[in-house]
């Protein structure tokens, strides 16, 4: 297995990099030039001179507490800490004088005097900075006799904890000793090994922004504390991002996996397969056994940070529920039979070919995955177009962000976000609408919170009081808690204030947009019916608060818009996206750092699955299938004639299945029975099909209705690329061999060839070469370029050979920016006496999408079931208390779950997640959808909430059917 050779300097430079004018100085006789503001420590590292350190690390600002990094500077008294001393011109530094060597050795001896000497059996052995620094300063003996300490539970003067256990008397012998905190499922906190360097505390504050940790006590009594007295790491505000563990220089904060599996001896850089941030990680292994995932400091999306999912929740790849052998059955009433790959593929091909011959080529279709790689998705859509000979391809990306593609395509000319994530560092006013970054995109949220602590302002538009509204050291300037379904009215009202008060950027609009179109739009938006006072009753948003928010966005400097599924998953999702584009254009917030319209994509490759042609009307690169010149590109490449007729979307496939005209489906890496709206209708459609092929890691809910199960490979077992929310194409590298025997692209190729395709790819690099040859925005993308640059952002072509971090800099892709009238049209889903509440849905930090992965990890300790959040007023009216079982009913169906009474909700609005199949929240959602893209309206469902004694009849029937459908015959039978 070839590991990724990291071409970047991966050393810890001690303090963060700075930007400024060059400064020339001399360190140990070596001439060094660094930017102004750089620390002496970092300057020395740049020159190849390593200064001992314990409290310093380049992910947080210098602290200067350990006194191990002292140096001598000519003309300056004393021995200053090199981490907190900035360079200046002409400075002459000495890092290895006898004086500083003596000081460092004495300091290290003091540290070790209160530290157990169990190095050989310590989990951090070989990966401990205290151990490294002791060697670096030449500490070879300990002069101090054991006295009061924090490491010896016996209080007998033992120098190691192993010795202390042998001497241990009955009762508490050393009140300063605290036992190890093992409450967190992924890491331990051992106070006896803490050197109180504060790196963990600073990482929690500066990198993550949670402020869960502190140093309690003073002097010798100082120690790290998670929360209040009585709290442990699990019960505290800690979000388990791992920043503290990564920052810790000793075994005080240590991954349990390292303690169990040993120190890793090799690493492979790859990309996280959870949300659309696209974090880069180093997979660290012993042989082929994954020991831990650590965020890669050179990852351009995450800059060395991570969340609980990417950092720790990878154990699902080894879960016993995972299916590793192909399975088939003639009927969904029968148990599964394990078979060989050739038999399974022959069975599937025979079924699908027979359906095509009997019902016609349009009776088959595919669903691509937003969790699989670009190369795998490309092959799945090619399967339906070049083998099935139709355009029946859809993806969950349409179910979440298709309005982004349509709305931004209409206004700007491209179907993607405008900025990179680094742009947030230049934001002055951030508008977050329909997104919950701390839960859905936590690494981006940490970067945004850091910018807010630096003085940027925040406007939140959301029916819930999400954490971004107010949490540790941040508070939104304005929170507009709108009624679900009124996004268009609120954003148009913002535009009304900006236009009628003359706050728009006329120069930008005249230069970059169509002025006549803007005047028509301005006439529309200036109408009094769009005034905040006129819409307040409809939207539930205070008119003065909305006016203040509009003025802030228009006049506050760089204004950036970040939005999520709370914008797109509405009947007017596309209209809202266009309204946000209008807002950005009218204020001139496009085409430079710190501005833009930025969709926060839900899954790791939502952007890529759209780019690769997963929609039934578009070939790769968002080019319509009806255009002959576009079809010819692919016909020449594939050697087949492409159907000019757009195919079916998932709801159309299901409708056609119920009607009897759609009979066969290949579903890769998606669970439409749990994730798509109106669960009953999805089940009816699947049950009506004659061949459903599920290609996944686990027997998911959709597999209840499958006839063929093809085991998939996890992101750790494959090569390819993901494209994140900022259009960044990141390499996915094979960390270990596929446990099922094949990467997912190979399985798709084998199925295609079993149906006569004759494909001959031997590596995903060849698939990417075909993508580049047929897709203009990917024309210059190669694996060699990705190895060289780490990642690139499309468009990456002859005009932009190394990618495009920022879009629309000198002009819009479509030429002139287009203002579009955004008339509010109320959703057909209305509340009333029978269903008086409005349900909206979303995610929680610890779980991901339908939970197939995260439910099979220890993340379930934080969220073991879906809950219904309800305002205290609504709960009291219904006689409900926190933790009560409730029935959630709509016009579509009903389910039961427990109530969580919280004032995060507005009265009249309830909220739940959809991570657990036993809840099946989507049984209550409707089939209403976006007018332009059919994106389901998950965010507005009229419901009633009432007390319940337990599961509904439907839930019990569903559970029984699922149990029957998952029977697997032993291989011998």
Coordinates of N, CA, C and O in Angstrom, one line a residue, residues 12 33 74 79 148 152 164 169 225 320 337 339 398 411 439 468 536 541 678 738 756 760 812 842 852 864 874 915 954:
X12 N 5.5 20.7 14.1 CA 4.9 21.7 15.0 C 5.9 22.9 15.1 O 6.9 22.8 15.7
X33 N 15.1 35.2 7.8 CA 14.1 36.2 7.4 C 12.7 35.6 7.6 O 12.4 34.6 7.0
X74 N 21.0 39.1 22.5 CA 22.1 40.1 22.8 C 21.4 41.5 23.0 O 20.5 41.9 22.2
X79 N 16.4 36.0 30.3 CA 16.2 34.9 29.4 C 14.8 34.8 29.0 O 14.0 34.1 29.6
X148 N 5.1 16.0 48.3 CA 3.7 16.1 47.9 C 3.6 16.1 46.4 O 4.4 16.8 45.7
X152 N 0.8 10.0 42.8 CA 1.0 8.8 43.6 C -0.2 8.6 44.5 O -0.4 9.2 45.5
X164 N 3.2 2.4 43.1 CA 2.2 2.9 44.0 C 1.1 1.9 44.3 O 0.6 1.7 45.4
X169 N -2.1 1.5 50.5 CA -2.8 1.2 51.7 C -4.3 1.3 51.6 O -4.8 1.7 50.5
X225 N -9.9 21.4 34.6 CA -11.3 21.1 35.0 C -12.2 21.2 33.8 O -12.2 22.2 33.0
X320 N -20.0 -5.1 13.7 CA -20.5 -6.5 13.4 C -21.8 -6.5 12.5 O -22.1 -7.5 11.8
X337 N -29.9 -15.0 1.1 CA -29.0 -16.1 0.9 C -27.6 -15.5 0.6 O -27.5 -14.7 -0.3
X339 N -24.2 -15.4 -1.2 CA -23.7 -16.0 -2.4 C -22.3 -15.4 -2.8 O -21.9 -14.4 -2.1
X398 N -30.4 16.2 -4.7 CA -31.6 16.9 -5.1 C -32.5 17.0 -3.9 O -33.2 18.0 -3.8
X411 N -29.1 33.2 -11.1 CA -28.7 34.6 -10.8 C -27.2 34.8 -11.1 O -26.8 35.9 -11.6
X439 N -23.9 22.3 14.9 CA -24.3 20.9 14.8 C -24.1 20.2 13.5 O -23.6 19.1 13.4
X468 N -25.7 29.3 17.8 CA -25.0 30.5 17.3 C -25.7 31.8 17.8 O -25.1 32.9 17.7
X536 N -44.8 41.3 9.2 CA -44.6 40.9 10.5 C -45.6 39.8 11.0 O -45.2 38.8 11.7
X541 N -41.7 37.9 12.7 CA -40.5 38.6 13.0 C -40.8 40.1 13.3 O -41.5 40.8 12.5
X678 N -42.5 11.2 3.2 CA -43.7 10.4 3.0 C -43.3 8.9 2.9 O -43.3 8.2 1.9
X738 N -10.3 -3.2 1.1 CA -11.7 -3.3 1.3 C -12.1 -4.6 1.9 O -11.7 -5.7 1.5
X756 N -23.1 -6.5 -20.1 CA -22.5 -6.3 -21.4 C -21.8 -5.0 -21.7 O -21.6 -4.7 -22.9
X760 N -13.4 -1.1 -18.6 CA -12.1 -1.6 -18.3 C -11.2 -0.7 -17.4 O -10.0 -0.6 -17.6
X812 N -19.6 38.0 -13.3 CA -20.3 36.8 -13.1 C -20.1 35.8 -14.2 O -19.9 36.2 -15.4
X842 N -34.1 18.6 11.4 CA -32.7 18.9 11.3 C -31.8 17.9 11.9 O -32.3 16.7 12.1
X852 N -26.9 5.7 9.9 CA -26.4 4.4 9.6 C -24.9 4.2 10.1 O -24.5 3.1 10.5
X864 N -29.2 8.9 21.8 CA -29.6 7.5 21.6 C -30.9 7.4 21.0 O -31.3 6.3 20.5
X874 N -46.5 25.3 24.7 CA -47.2 24.2 23.9 C -47.2 22.9 24.7 O -48.2 22.2 24.6
X915 N -32.5 10.7 12.7 CA -31.3 9.9 12.7 C -31.6 8.4 13.1 O -30.8 7.5 12.8
X954 N -48.4 1.6 13.3 CA -47.5 1.6 12.1 C -46.1 1.3 12.5 O -45.4 0.6 11.8

